[in-house]
Amino acid sequence: MFAAQEDCFQYLQQGELLLGLFGEVGPLCWVAWNVPTVRSGWIQGLRSLAQHPSALQFLADSGAIDTIFSLQGDPSLFVASASSQLLVHILALSMQGEAAGYPCLQGGAWPMCAWKIVGHLEESLCATGAPQVTQALNVLTTTFGRCHSPWTEVLWEQLCPLVARLLERATIPAAHSLVDLLLNVARSPVFSSADCGLWGTVTEALNCLSPLQVGPLAVGMLKLQHCPQALRAQALGVLLQLLACVLKATAQAPGPPGWLDRTEGSSLTVDALLSSKAACVGVLCQTLAHLEELHPLPQRPAPWPQEPLLSAAVTVLRLCRGLVAPSSSVGARLCATFAGCVRVQRAALDFLGTLSQGTSPQDLVTQVFAVLLEYLESPDSSPTVLKKAFQATLRWLLSSSTSAGCSNLSPHTLLFLRELFTVLQKRLCSPGWEVRDSALEFLTQLCRHWGGQADFRQVLLASEAPALARQLLQDPESYVRASAVAATGQLSSRGLQAAPKGSEHLQAQQDLLGDLLHILSTDSEGFPRRAVVQVLTEWLKDGHAGVAQDTEQFVATVLQAVSRDLDWEVRVQGLELAQVFLAQTLGQPCCSYAVALPTVTPADRLPTVLRTLCRLRLLDFAFHALLDCDRPVAQKACDLLLYLRDQIDACGGLREVGDSPDLSSVEAALQRWRAGEQGQPLGDMEPEAVLAILRSMDLEGLQSRLAQGSEHVEKSLQSLLQDMLATVGMLENEADCY
């Protein structure tokens, strides 16, 4: 037993836990071996010990490697993963010195430690059980992902035949792990110009793996710059197989000649897919997600089949709603499989939105808007599907306006907008709060992008959408109230807010400001209050008429509310508003405090500025926030005060005015805060006192400590060892703190 815990820390922290296991403290550690935390600590100790070159031979001889092999199958996933990571670490370290000058190092000349690991991997790859195969594949995947030295080419040449034989089994074991391995080998720069049997193995995998397993491998190959062209064509054919089936089954052309040559003769795979609804839906959703991932990449296949893909996406969406008459038995089975499937609808709408970034013929674009309107109108559309439909609609609208290349909207777009706002008004009155929320978010985005466009303004103001958005400020659901705040704020910024007949524009803005301040002061939920402060911050930045009429009173009212708000996000946003006002008062552009500002405030203005900040309680709010128990609030306050101090110093500080400031009352207030009376106000302070306080504080040190947080303590080696010791000590009471 240890005489003291410090002795244990000394052993473990020096990376000598292995010696302890088989030496002085063996009995203690074997008693604790059933605790996952102790096994994990043993692995961490070995990792530290393995840093010493002389220890690698000891690891091979002492049996420690065999123990690591056994821990790969540990019931604790954390321990099993750590043991595999350690094998990779030891293998890389053992090869580091030996292979430095031998780019063509032969396996027989490898160090004993590395040779034992490779032998274990060979045995595991030949095992009949899937767990052993999975463990070996995981070690190899990590190895080729981290190690890019010449010896990895030799390693792959030796193990590639064993990996390829896995594809010959009736049931391929650990298919997902096999795909991960092939992808990591293909991505390694070592194999950018070498083959080593890799591309042949990938070709065979594309032929043998099931459609659900092969998707990640196909898309991974298509992302590689150096993938052979024939293999890229095969991967694209595999990826598009089901979409080609959809187009053919609905009597639509599958695309340009040669587009999907590889799908010929794949009826057995399609029949197998259609026999299982879950498999068919899973493959289709995976395919759409992979294509969405490929679409923006420069290395995507060229030419990119934009039109067939767009036609397939529209067809899938219509199949889900029973709007396509099948032309074959396969088409009928597809209709039955996809009918009402929310998962497919969500994936197809996401993909449809992505395709808005391509060039498409007008007739297909018209079909796109038609199917989107069908989904927005349909009472059968679920809230999540409706949200996706709104998002896709926005992307296509923005794309159509960009491609038009003019300030006016096209006749097709204008016609769609009129129909769209009719639907939007109904959705704003929906009994489902999720639908009302999505409709408000959509309205906000439309106004943000098109609020200054004359045709859009005319269509919007002819609808009831602005008035309905204003009414939803009183919605019983807090999420909807928050979205209504954002929508009405955006409408007001663009001069599109709802106003009673005969009322003045400015009065309408003042009324809305009063409503938002009422929500900030009285709403019981945090989401609407956060939304209010965000809107008011944007209004302050943009010089909104309702704010500009009396900016100081506006800022004082908002800060009074946010300073006592219990929601830390509201307080953080309140500090952001304070920073915007501070920058404007100093005559600076509104930007992050971290950016060096190009202009300097005249020194003779600083006393007036500081007195204004004190009078509005802005500095009071910032100093209190500096001691906030929520770290993001304290960080924001620290950044703000640093910004203010730097601005004062940049213009040479304050001129000497009168005697030195009397800081006794301020120091007393600071002491009360530290004692827990954070509610005590600072009161009015002279500019010299403010400057003295700012210079007396170690704001840089506080900023550094706040940025560091607590993770460095929780994840430290000492913390891990303390957990281990506490666990071992609790074994006497048969308690497992892990």
XYZ file of C-alpha atoms in Angstrom:
738
model
C 0.000 0.000 0.000
C 1.060 3.592 -0.478
C 2.220 5.520 2.545
C 0.431 8.552 1.143
C -1.572 9.522 -1.901
C 1.340 11.709 -3.025
C 3.391 8.535 -3.578
C 0.730 7.220 -5.948
C 0.601 10.492 -7.835
C 4.380 10.373 -8.231
C 4.257 6.888 -9.746
C 1.377 7.632 -12.076
C 2.386 11.095 -13.198
C 5.870 9.859 -14.130
C 4.297 7.320 -16.502
C 5.450 4.343 -14.359
C 2.036 2.817 -13.709
C 3.073 -0.306 -15.600
C 5.904 -0.926 -13.148
C 3.477 -0.426 -10.289
C 1.111 -3.060 -11.659
C 3.730 -5.768 -11.609
C 5.774 -4.464 -8.669
C 5.139 -2.666 -5.416
C 1.465 -1.882 -5.837
C 0.423 -4.974 -7.754
C -2.098 -6.288 -5.210
C -3.881 -2.954 -4.941
C -4.195 -2.504 -8.697
C -5.402 -6.053 -9.319
C -8.137 -5.552 -6.739
C -9.172 -2.384 -8.553
C -8.903 -3.919 -12.050
C -12.664 -4.469 -12.280
C -13.176 -0.699 -12.196
C -13.212 0.805 -15.741
C -11.622 4.014 -14.483
C -8.591 2.072 -13.227
C -8.218 0.143 -16.486
C -8.450 3.423 -18.360
C -5.809 4.951 -16.093
C -3.548 1.953 -16.701
C -3.809 2.610 -20.437
C -3.018 6.285 -19.921
C 0.022 5.333 -17.849
C 1.265 2.996 -20.576
C 0.817 5.742 -23.136
C 3.038 8.002 -21.059
C 5.599 5.237 -20.509
C 5.698 4.426 -24.244
C 7.179 7.859 -24.941
C 10.543 6.478 -23.736
C 12.247 4.512 -26.573
C 13.787 2.039 -24.153
C 10.358 1.098 -22.836
C 9.014 -0.288 -26.142
C 11.014 -3.522 -25.883
C 9.903 -3.869 -22.262
C 6.268 -3.518 -23.358
C 6.698 -6.359 -25.847
C 8.431 -8.638 -23.355
C 6.424 -8.042 -20.176
C 3.016 -9.097 -21.451
C 1.599 -5.598 -21.410
C 0.874 -5.768 -25.168
C -1.189 -8.918 -24.656
C -3.169 -7.169 -21.949
C -3.870 -4.299 -24.354
C -5.046 -6.828 -26.964
C -7.527 -8.268 -24.479
C -8.775 -4.808 -23.471
C -9.915 -4.199 -27.064
C -12.923 -6.316 -26.205
C -13.533 -4.598 -22.853
C -17.235 -4.143 -21.931
C -16.495 -0.468 -21.323
C -16.545 1.242 -24.719
C -14.269 3.954 -23.357
C -11.644 1.405 -22.273
C -11.952 -0.563 -25.536
C -11.490 2.573 -27.603
C -8.555 3.758 -25.487
C -6.794 0.408 -25.883
C -7.118 0.536 -29.681
C -5.814 4.096 -29.676
C -2.868 2.978 -27.550
C -1.977 0.202 -30.015
C -1.852 2.771 -32.803
C 0.290 5.028 -30.613
C 2.766 2.264 -29.770
C 2.941 1.094 -33.400
C 3.676 4.610 -34.636
C 6.316 5.221 -31.956
C 8.068 1.919 -32.572
C 8.300 2.635 -36.312
C 9.291 6.268 -35.922
C 12.998 5.724 -35.424
C 13.416 2.455 -37.286
C 11.762 3.526 -40.541
C 13.193 7.042 -40.771
C 15.837 6.116 -43.323
C 14.180 3.096 -44.918
C 11.244 4.088 -47.128
C 10.971 0.492 -48.384
C 11.352 -1.187 -45.008
C 10.390 -4.859 -45.138
C 7.999 -6.251 -42.558
C 10.492 -8.837 -41.339
C 12.875 -6.107 -40.210
C 10.325 -4.302 -38.075
C 10.824 -3.843 -34.317
C 9.475 -6.629 -32.130
C 6.775 -4.437 -30.612
C 5.417 -3.468 -34.044
C 5.697 -7.055 -35.271
C 3.556 -8.346 -32.405
C 0.865 -5.750 -33.150
C 0.825 -6.582 -36.872
C 0.623 -10.291 -36.077
C -2.326 -9.658 -33.800
C -4.051 -7.665 -36.551
C -3.514 -10.500 -39.050
C -5.038 -13.033 -36.652
C -8.006 -10.759 -35.975
C -8.693 -10.177 -39.686
C -8.795 -13.939 -40.225
C -11.125 -14.531 -37.270
C -14.659 -15.758 -37.902
C -16.204 -13.517 -35.267
C -17.230 -10.000 -36.261
C -15.970 -8.375 -33.001
C -12.341 -9.370 -33.612
C -12.534 -8.226 -37.249
C -14.064 -4.930 -36.155
C -11.302 -4.346 -33.603
C -8.592 -4.918 -36.203
C -10.285 -2.694 -38.773
C -10.663 0.092 -36.222
C -6.953 -0.025 -35.327
C -6.002 0.061 -39.004
C -8.436 2.878 -39.742
C -6.883 5.042 -37.033
C -3.367 4.087 -38.127
C -3.854 5.125 -41.748
C -5.746 8.225 -40.661
C -2.916 9.457 -38.414
C 0.290 7.966 -39.824
C 1.460 9.009 -43.276
C 5.005 7.644 -43.280
C 6.366 5.263 -45.971
C 6.064 2.260 -43.654
C 2.258 2.468 -43.858
C 2.507 1.498 -47.549
C 4.347 -1.667 -46.534
C 1.739 -2.336 -43.860
C -1.094 -2.036 -46.368
C 0.649 -4.281 -48.908
C 0.926 -6.963 -46.234
C -2.650 -6.703 -44.946
C -4.511 -5.802 -48.147
C -5.086 -9.441 -49.201
C -6.640 -10.213 -45.803
C -8.890 -7.157 -46.083
C -9.925 -8.168 -49.606
C -10.866 -11.673 -48.426
C -13.460 -10.161 -46.105
C -15.411 -9.228 -49.242
C -15.501 -12.894 -50.310
C -17.435 -14.018 -47.247
C -21.126 -14.805 -47.546
C -21.844 -12.155 -44.947
C -19.319 -9.349 -44.926
C -18.356 -8.667 -41.286
C -18.031 -5.121 -39.960
C -18.955 -3.546 -43.307
C -19.088 -0.005 -41.922
C -15.638 -0.369 -40.348
C -14.327 -1.795 -43.625
C -15.619 1.267 -45.504
C -13.968 3.586 -42.975
C -10.652 1.786 -43.460
C -10.768 1.958 -47.266
C -11.600 5.660 -47.124
C -8.717 6.455 -44.759
C -6.238 4.517 -46.879
C -7.467 6.276 -50.034
C -7.174 9.702 -48.367
C -3.619 9.110 -47.155
C -1.031 11.083 -49.149
C 1.121 7.947 -49.183
C -1.298 6.371 -51.673
C -1.931 9.437 -53.846
C 0.304 7.995 -56.558
C 0.576 4.350 -55.493
C -1.985 1.603 -56.055
C -0.876 -1.284 -53.793
C -4.116 -3.099 -54.591
C -6.222 -0.324 -53.077
C -8.312 0.598 -56.112
C -9.015 -3.047 -56.941
C -10.244 -3.633 -53.393
C -12.438 -0.529 -53.562
C -13.880 -1.678 -56.915
C -14.758 -5.034 -55.415
C -16.289 -3.380 -52.361
C -18.508 -1.210 -54.569
C -19.739 -4.430 -56.207
C -20.198 -6.500 -53.053
C -21.508 -4.178 -50.344
C -25.213 -3.639 -49.893
C -26.749 -0.375 -51.181
C -27.012 0.984 -47.638
C -23.382 0.107 -46.845
C -21.856 1.252 -50.125
C -23.116 4.863 -50.109
C -20.424 6.357 -47.819
C -17.691 4.570 -49.818
C -19.053 5.844 -53.152
C -19.337 9.453 -52.027
C -15.909 9.250 -50.388
C -14.331 8.133 -53.664
C -16.067 10.943 -55.558
C -14.539 13.497 -53.173
C -10.980 12.344 -53.914
C -8.974 14.354 -56.417
C -6.736 11.410 -57.368
C -9.394 8.689 -57.693
C -9.147 6.875 -61.074
C -11.781 8.024 -63.566
C -13.229 4.537 -64.098
C -13.685 4.148 -60.346
C -15.366 7.577 -60.123
C -17.815 6.562 -62.827
C -18.583 3.328 -61.000
C -19.080 5.162 -57.694
C -21.462 7.675 -59.291
C -23.447 4.873 -60.906
C -23.788 3.092 -57.576
C -24.859 6.296 -55.867
C -27.533 7.144 -58.449
C -28.938 3.671 -58.909
C -32.156 4.136 -56.954
C -32.887 7.572 -58.435
C -32.572 6.096 -61.926
C -35.056 3.444 -60.886
C -37.468 6.179 -59.749
C -37.267 8.008 -63.078
C -37.676 4.855 -65.151
C -40.594 3.603 -63.070
C -42.483 6.857 -63.609
C -41.936 6.893 -67.403
C -39.446 9.746 -67.275
C -36.143 9.865 -69.123
C -33.321 8.916 -66.735
C -30.996 11.561 -68.144
C -28.480 12.076 -70.935
C -27.168 9.023 -72.832
C -24.603 7.117 -70.822
C -25.587 8.886 -67.599
C -26.413 5.713 -65.739
C -24.946 2.914 -67.813
C -23.953 0.967 -64.737
C -27.528 0.692 -63.506
C -28.342 -1.663 -66.365
C -28.696 -5.204 -65.115
C -29.137 -4.153 -61.489
C -32.768 -5.308 -61.220
C -31.908 -7.854 -58.524
C -30.580 -5.102 -56.249
C -33.629 -2.931 -56.920
C -35.998 -5.827 -56.248
C -34.200 -6.536 -52.987
C -34.537 -2.884 -52.007
C -38.216 -2.689 -52.858
C -38.939 -5.810 -50.826
C -38.137 -3.846 -47.668
C -39.696 -0.434 -47.115
C -37.195 0.451 -44.393
C -34.214 -0.426 -46.610
C -35.594 1.444 -49.615
C -36.347 4.569 -47.576
C -32.959 4.389 -45.866
C -31.017 4.093 -49.133
C -32.974 6.903 -50.797
C -32.468 9.304 -47.879
C -28.784 8.415 -47.689
C -28.397 8.928 -51.441
C -30.053 12.342 -51.343
C -27.871 13.406 -48.404
C -24.691 12.267 -50.200
C -25.651 14.106 -53.392
C -26.426 17.213 -51.343
C -22.940 16.926 -49.855
C -21.306 16.556 -53.292
C -23.214 19.340 -55.050
C -21.134 22.374 -53.919
C -17.739 20.650 -54.214
C -15.392 21.582 -57.062
C -14.348 17.934 -57.464
C -17.898 16.691 -58.010
C -18.398 14.569 -61.152
C -18.430 16.541 -64.387
C -20.687 17.030 -66.165
C -23.001 17.239 -63.162
C -26.442 15.766 -64.010
C -28.409 18.789 -62.751
C -31.577 18.263 -64.803
C -32.053 14.526 -64.105
C -31.365 15.067 -60.411
C -33.858 17.937 -60.236
C -36.443 15.872 -62.095
C -35.840 12.952 -59.718
C -36.231 15.167 -56.621
C -39.550 16.569 -57.889
C -40.745 13.065 -58.796
C -39.890 11.678 -55.354
C -41.848 14.505 -53.686
C -44.856 13.802 -55.898
C -44.616 10.075 -55.236
C -44.817 10.825 -51.519
C -48.114 12.646 -52.066
C -49.558 10.206 -54.612
C -49.404 12.755 -57.436
C -47.609 10.486 -59.940
C -49.329 7.808 -61.989
C -46.959 4.800 -62.030
C -46.175 3.343 -65.436
C -45.025 -0.061 -64.163
C -45.286 -2.481 -61.268
C -42.055 -1.024 -59.899
C -43.631 2.424 -59.983
C -46.639 1.153 -58.054
C -44.374 -0.355 -55.410
C -42.463 2.914 -55.151
C -45.745 4.808 -54.646
C -46.709 2.437 -51.858
C -43.258 2.682 -50.266
C -42.938 6.474 -50.270
C -46.562 7.461 -49.723
C -46.796 9.822 -46.744
C -43.210 9.088 -45.662
C -42.088 12.147 -43.701
C -38.447 11.064 -43.685
C -38.279 10.905 -47.475
C -40.116 14.225 -47.836
C -37.658 15.991 -45.532
C -34.618 14.555 -47.356
C -36.029 15.342 -50.802
C -36.895 18.931 -49.828
C -33.389 19.471 -48.452
C -31.903 18.161 -51.694
C -34.314 20.214 -53.772
C -33.191 23.356 -51.956
C -29.534 22.516 -52.660
C -30.248 22.119 -56.379
C -31.391 25.756 -56.497
C -27.696 26.643 -56.849
C -27.509 25.075 -60.301
C -28.705 26.166 -63.738
C -32.037 24.598 -64.708
C -34.485 25.042 -67.612
C -37.558 27.173 -66.951
C -40.021 24.304 -67.366
C -38.302 22.375 -64.574
C -38.165 25.466 -62.366
C -41.906 25.879 -62.889
C -42.380 22.274 -61.740
C -40.257 22.997 -58.682
C -42.401 25.968 -57.615
C -45.559 23.954 -58.306
C -44.539 21.051 -56.068
C -43.368 23.445 -53.342
C -46.722 25.233 -53.398
C -48.484 21.866 -53.185
C -46.549 21.019 -50.022
C -47.132 24.456 -48.495
C -50.867 24.251 -49.175
C -51.450 20.633 -48.212
C -53.098 20.044 -44.823
C -51.277 16.684 -44.767
C -47.837 18.296 -44.577
C -46.380 17.712 -41.118
C -44.834 20.689 -39.281
C -41.301 19.446 -39.961
C -42.032 18.882 -43.644
C -43.642 22.312 -43.877
C -40.543 23.907 -42.345
C -38.348 22.175 -44.942
C -40.727 23.334 -47.698
C -40.447 26.943 -46.517
C -36.636 26.669 -46.483
C -36.499 25.183 -49.984
C -38.924 27.830 -51.252
C -36.751 30.627 -49.911
C -33.656 29.183 -51.584
C -35.396 28.871 -54.947
C -36.858 32.364 -54.704
C -33.454 33.863 -53.953
C -31.891 31.843 -56.745
C -34.499 32.961 -59.264
C -34.012 36.620 -58.383
C -30.233 36.300 -58.679
C -30.364 34.537 -62.036
C -32.772 37.135 -63.397
C -30.039 39.764 -63.087
C -32.395 42.727 -62.689
C -34.092 44.668 -59.905
C -37.629 43.680 -60.930
C -39.037 40.229 -60.292
C -39.937 38.030 -63.250
C -43.642 37.499 -64.089
C -43.337 33.836 -62.999
C -41.897 34.849 -59.632
C -44.522 37.552 -59.078
C -47.338 35.127 -59.813
C -45.844 32.602 -57.406
C -45.427 35.252 -54.697
C -49.110 36.208 -54.845
C -50.119 32.573 -54.442
C -47.475 32.131 -51.767
C -48.752 34.976 -49.570
C -52.272 33.574 -49.751
C -50.908 30.331 -48.317
C -48.673 32.159 -45.834
C -51.626 34.026 -44.334
C -53.386 30.725 -43.682
C -50.282 29.239 -42.117
C -49.913 32.233 -39.791
C -53.368 31.342 -38.450
C -52.670 27.602 -38.162
C -53.777 25.850 -34.941
C -50.342 24.208 -34.725
C -47.768 26.439 -33.065
C -44.909 24.834 -35.018
C -46.583 25.873 -38.266
C -47.123 29.451 -37.087
C -43.499 29.571 -35.982
C -42.157 28.320 -39.344
C -44.370 30.778 -41.222
C -43.027 33.680 -39.164
C -39.423 32.612 -39.708
C -40.072 32.400 -43.442
C -41.644 35.873 -43.477
C -38.629 37.272 -41.596
C -36.175 35.806 -44.105
C -38.181 37.051 -47.068
C -38.212 40.595 -45.680
C -34.509 40.476 -44.839
C -33.563 39.568 -48.418
C -36.273 41.333 -50.439
C -37.531 44.109 -48.157
C -36.177 46.808 -50.422
C -37.536 45.315 -53.652
C -40.502 47.317 -54.984
C -42.473 44.405 -56.471
C -42.094 42.375 -53.298
C -43.164 45.292 -51.094
C -46.287 45.734 -53.156
C -47.279 42.069 -52.853
C -46.502 42.000 -49.118
C -48.410 45.167 -48.242
C -51.424 43.908 -50.173
C -51.589 40.913 -47.837
C -52.558 40.523 -44.193
C -49.164 39.060 -43.235
C -47.807 42.165 -41.412
C -50.964 42.535 -39.312
C -51.020 38.819 -38.473
C -47.366 38.922 -37.435
C -48.124 41.841 -35.087
C -51.019 39.914 -33.529
C -48.773 36.914 -32.881
C -46.768 38.971 -30.385
C -49.525 37.851 -27.985
C -49.344 34.171 -28.974
C -49.663 31.718 -26.057
C -46.554 29.808 -27.227
C -43.224 31.433 -26.338
C -41.408 30.186 -29.475
C -44.049 31.834 -31.641
C -43.822 35.081 -29.672
C -40.061 35.105 -30.206
C -40.453 34.552 -33.940
C -43.147 37.233 -34.066
C -40.739 39.659 -32.400
C -38.106 38.920 -35.065
C -40.650 39.232 -37.884
C -42.194 42.502 -36.718
C -38.734 43.899 -36.023
C -37.620 43.100 -39.564
C -40.858 44.463 -41.049
C -40.453 47.685 -39.101
C -36.817 48.061 -40.152
C -37.932 47.856 -43.764
C -40.878 50.193 -43.305
C -43.362 47.354 -43.838
C -44.951 47.136 -40.395
C -48.686 46.957 -39.877
C -50.169 50.300 -38.764
C -53.725 51.321 -37.847
C -55.456 53.331 -40.530
C -54.695 57.025 -40.347
C -51.818 56.617 -37.882
C -48.508 58.281 -38.523
C -45.575 56.128 -39.555
C -43.409 57.317 -36.655
C -46.217 56.759 -34.172
C -46.629 53.203 -35.432
C -42.947 52.578 -34.827
C -43.158 54.040 -31.336
C -46.148 51.821 -30.585
C -44.233 48.741 -31.703
C -41.242 49.797 -29.590
C -43.557 50.061 -26.586
C -44.885 46.553 -27.261
C -41.368 45.125 -27.468
C -40.240 46.831 -24.272
C -43.348 45.468 -22.554
C -42.394 41.950 -23.650
C -38.821 42.502 -22.420
C -40.055 43.559 -18.990
C -42.971 41.188 -18.452
C -42.712 38.026 -20.596
C -42.220 34.965 -18.408
C -40.238 33.046 -21.033
C -36.665 33.708 -22.095
C -37.021 33.192 -25.851
C -39.190 36.255 -26.531
C -37.026 38.437 -24.285
C -33.858 37.348 -26.091
C -35.513 38.096 -29.427
C -36.521 41.573 -28.237
C -32.972 42.549 -27.231
C -31.604 41.221 -30.527
C -34.136 43.280 -32.492
C -33.469 46.401 -30.423
C -29.717 45.977 -30.928
C -30.222 45.824 -34.687
C -32.472 48.876 -34.538
C -29.769 50.779 -32.638
C -27.138 49.787 -35.212
C -29.349 50.803 -38.131
C -30.557 54.104 -36.689
C -34.197 53.002 -36.547
C -36.549 55.984 -36.316
C -38.197 54.698 -33.146
C -34.796 54.567 -31.438
C -33.197 57.689 -32.900
C -35.911 59.967 -31.466
C -34.399 59.636 -27.966
C -31.469 57.241 -28.045
C -30.254 57.826 -24.503
C -33.666 57.200 -22.981
C -34.013 54.094 -25.135
C -30.649 52.692 -23.977
C -31.329 53.490 -20.329
C -34.721 51.739 -20.468
C -33.344 48.629 -22.153
C -30.326 48.308 -19.838
C -32.513 48.715 -16.772
C -34.580 45.747 -17.920
C -31.761 43.452 -19.027
C -29.577 44.125 -15.980
C -32.104 42.387 -13.719
C -33.087 39.663 -16.190
C -32.471 36.123 -14.925
C -31.662 34.793 -18.405
C -27.911 34.989 -19.040
C -28.403 35.185 -22.812
C -30.538 38.279 -22.356
C -27.759 39.856 -20.273
C -25.124 38.969 -22.893
C -27.240 40.500 -25.628
C -27.784 43.537 -23.429
C -24.004 43.980 -23.208
C -23.855 43.759 -26.996
C -26.379 46.586 -27.223
C -24.299 48.557 -24.692
C -21.201 48.065 -26.856
C -23.036 49.321 -29.951
C -24.128 52.440 -28.073
C -20.620 52.910 -26.678
C -19.067 52.692 -30.157
C -21.603 55.147 -31.554
C -21.064 57.547 -28.665
C -17.316 57.426 -29.220
C -17.894 58.060 -32.916
C -16.670 54.614 -33.927
C -18.188 52.103 -36.376
C -20.141 49.235 -34.814
C -17.769 46.285 -34.832
C -16.187 43.707 -32.582
C -14.069 44.997 -29.725
C -11.221 42.804 -30.859
C -10.794 44.758 -34.103
C -8.452 47.756 -34.029
C -10.539 50.802 -34.854
C -9.128 53.301 -37.328
C -10.277 56.534 -35.713
C -9.618 58.097 -32.308
C -12.126 59.939 -30.168
C -11.039 63.538 -29.368
C -9.768 63.767 -25.793
C -11.991 66.719 -24.956
C -15.072 64.584 -25.616
C -14.146 61.775 -23.264
C -15.374 63.368 -20.006
C -18.781 63.992 -21.578
C -18.920 60.441 -22.932
C -18.014 58.894 -19.567
C -20.533 61.011 -17.704
C -23.203 59.882 -20.176
C -22.263 56.239 -19.618
C -22.510 56.706 -15.852
C -25.812 58.552 -16.060
C -27.368 55.798 -18.183
C -26.065 53.134 -15.753
C -24.169 51.490 -18.627
C -20.929 51.256 -16.635
C -22.853 50.112 -13.589
C -24.314 47.283 -15.664
C -20.898 46.376 -17.100
C -19.103 46.305 -13.727
C -21.847 44.149 -12.214
C -21.728 41.812 -15.220
C -17.983 41.431 -14.701
C -18.771 39.455 -11.536
C -21.653 37.512 -13.108
C -21.834 33.831 -12.194
C -22.444 32.960 -15.870
C -19.096 32.978 -17.647
C -20.314 34.258 -21.071
C -21.756 37.343 -19.351
C -18.502 38.045 -17.517
C -16.510 37.527 -20.735
C -18.686 39.981 -22.627
C -18.426 42.571 -19.852
C -14.640 42.155 -19.687
C -14.354 42.657 -23.445
C -16.508 45.781 -23.270
C -14.482 47.352 -20.451
C -11.224 46.524 -22.211
C -12.557 48.203 -25.323
C -13.489 51.308 -23.343
C -10.132 51.455 -21.555
C -8.216 51.046 -24.816
C -10.227 53.805 -26.460
C -9.448 56.147 -23.559
C -5.750 55.287 -23.694
C -5.669 55.669 -27.482
C -6.442 59.371 -27.201
C -3.925 59.990 -24.419
C -6.226 59.518 -21.447
C -8.052 62.271 -19.649
C -6.603 65.694 -19.160
C -5.639 66.555 -15.642
C -8.694 68.232 -14.168
C -8.540 69.363 -10.555
C -7.318 67.097 -7.776
C -6.917 63.338 -7.904
C -10.255 61.507 -7.768
C -11.609 60.272 -4.467
C -12.054 56.548 -4.995
C -13.073 55.643 -1.438
C -16.789 55.370 -2.210
C -16.106 53.377 -5.339
C -13.748 51.017 -3.516
C -16.406 50.524 -0.858
C -18.930 49.609 -3.535
C -16.471 47.167 -5.110
C -15.883 45.544 -1.724
C -19.636 45.136 -1.224
C -19.891 43.427 -4.583
C -17.143 40.977 -3.696
C -18.903 40.290 -0.412
C -22.061 39.312 -2.275
C -23.996 42.578 -2.471
C -23.871 42.753 -6.263
C -27.146 44.617 -6.324
C -25.531 47.749 -4.913
C -25.176 50.469 -7.596
C -21.977 52.389 -8.167
C -23.813 55.638 -8.556
C -22.540 58.613 -10.537
C -18.773 58.719 -10.907
C -16.423 61.331 -12.195
C -14.571 60.452 -15.417
C -11.243 60.334 -13.561
C -12.665 57.762 -11.151
C -13.866 55.587 -14.009
C -10.439 55.698 -15.615
C -8.706 54.917 -12.323
C -10.888 51.860 -11.756
C -10.348 50.585 -15.303
C -6.574 50.925 -14.948
C -6.512 49.291 -11.521
C -8.207 46.146 -12.770
C -6.273 43.274 -14.342
C -8.755 42.958 -17.191
C -6.329 41.061 -19.441
C -5.717 38.490 -16.714
C -9.431 38.122 -16.095
C -10.069 37.762 -19.813
C -7.488 34.976 -20.011
C -8.926 33.129 -17.010
C -12.461 33.401 -18.336
C -11.371 32.098 -21.742
C -9.641 29.136 -20.133
C -12.744 28.010 -18.253
C -12.758 24.815 -16.198
C -11.987 22.209 -18.862
C -8.240 22.410 -18.249
C -8.870 21.210 -14.683
C -11.480 18.568 -15.485
C -9.385 17.030 -18.290
C -5.997 17.206 -16.614
C -3.921 14.165 -15.694
C -4.133 15.056 -12.017
C -7.934 15.081 -12.188
C -7.923 11.628 -13.794
C -5.582 10.260 -11.154
C -7.669 11.736 -8.370
C -10.725 9.983 -9.819
C -8.803 6.713 -9.905
C -7.640 7.019 -6.298
C -11.098 7.935 -5.125
C -12.504 4.920 -6.941
C -9.967 2.529 -5.466
C -10.613 3.930 -2.002
C -14.344 3.388 -2.376
C -13.941 -0.295 -3.274
C -13.898 -1.106 0.414
C -17.498 0.114 0.518
C -18.326 -1.800 -2.711
C -19.083 1.448 -4.534
C -18.067 2.205 -8.114
C -17.924 5.913 -8.778
C -17.371 5.274 -12.502
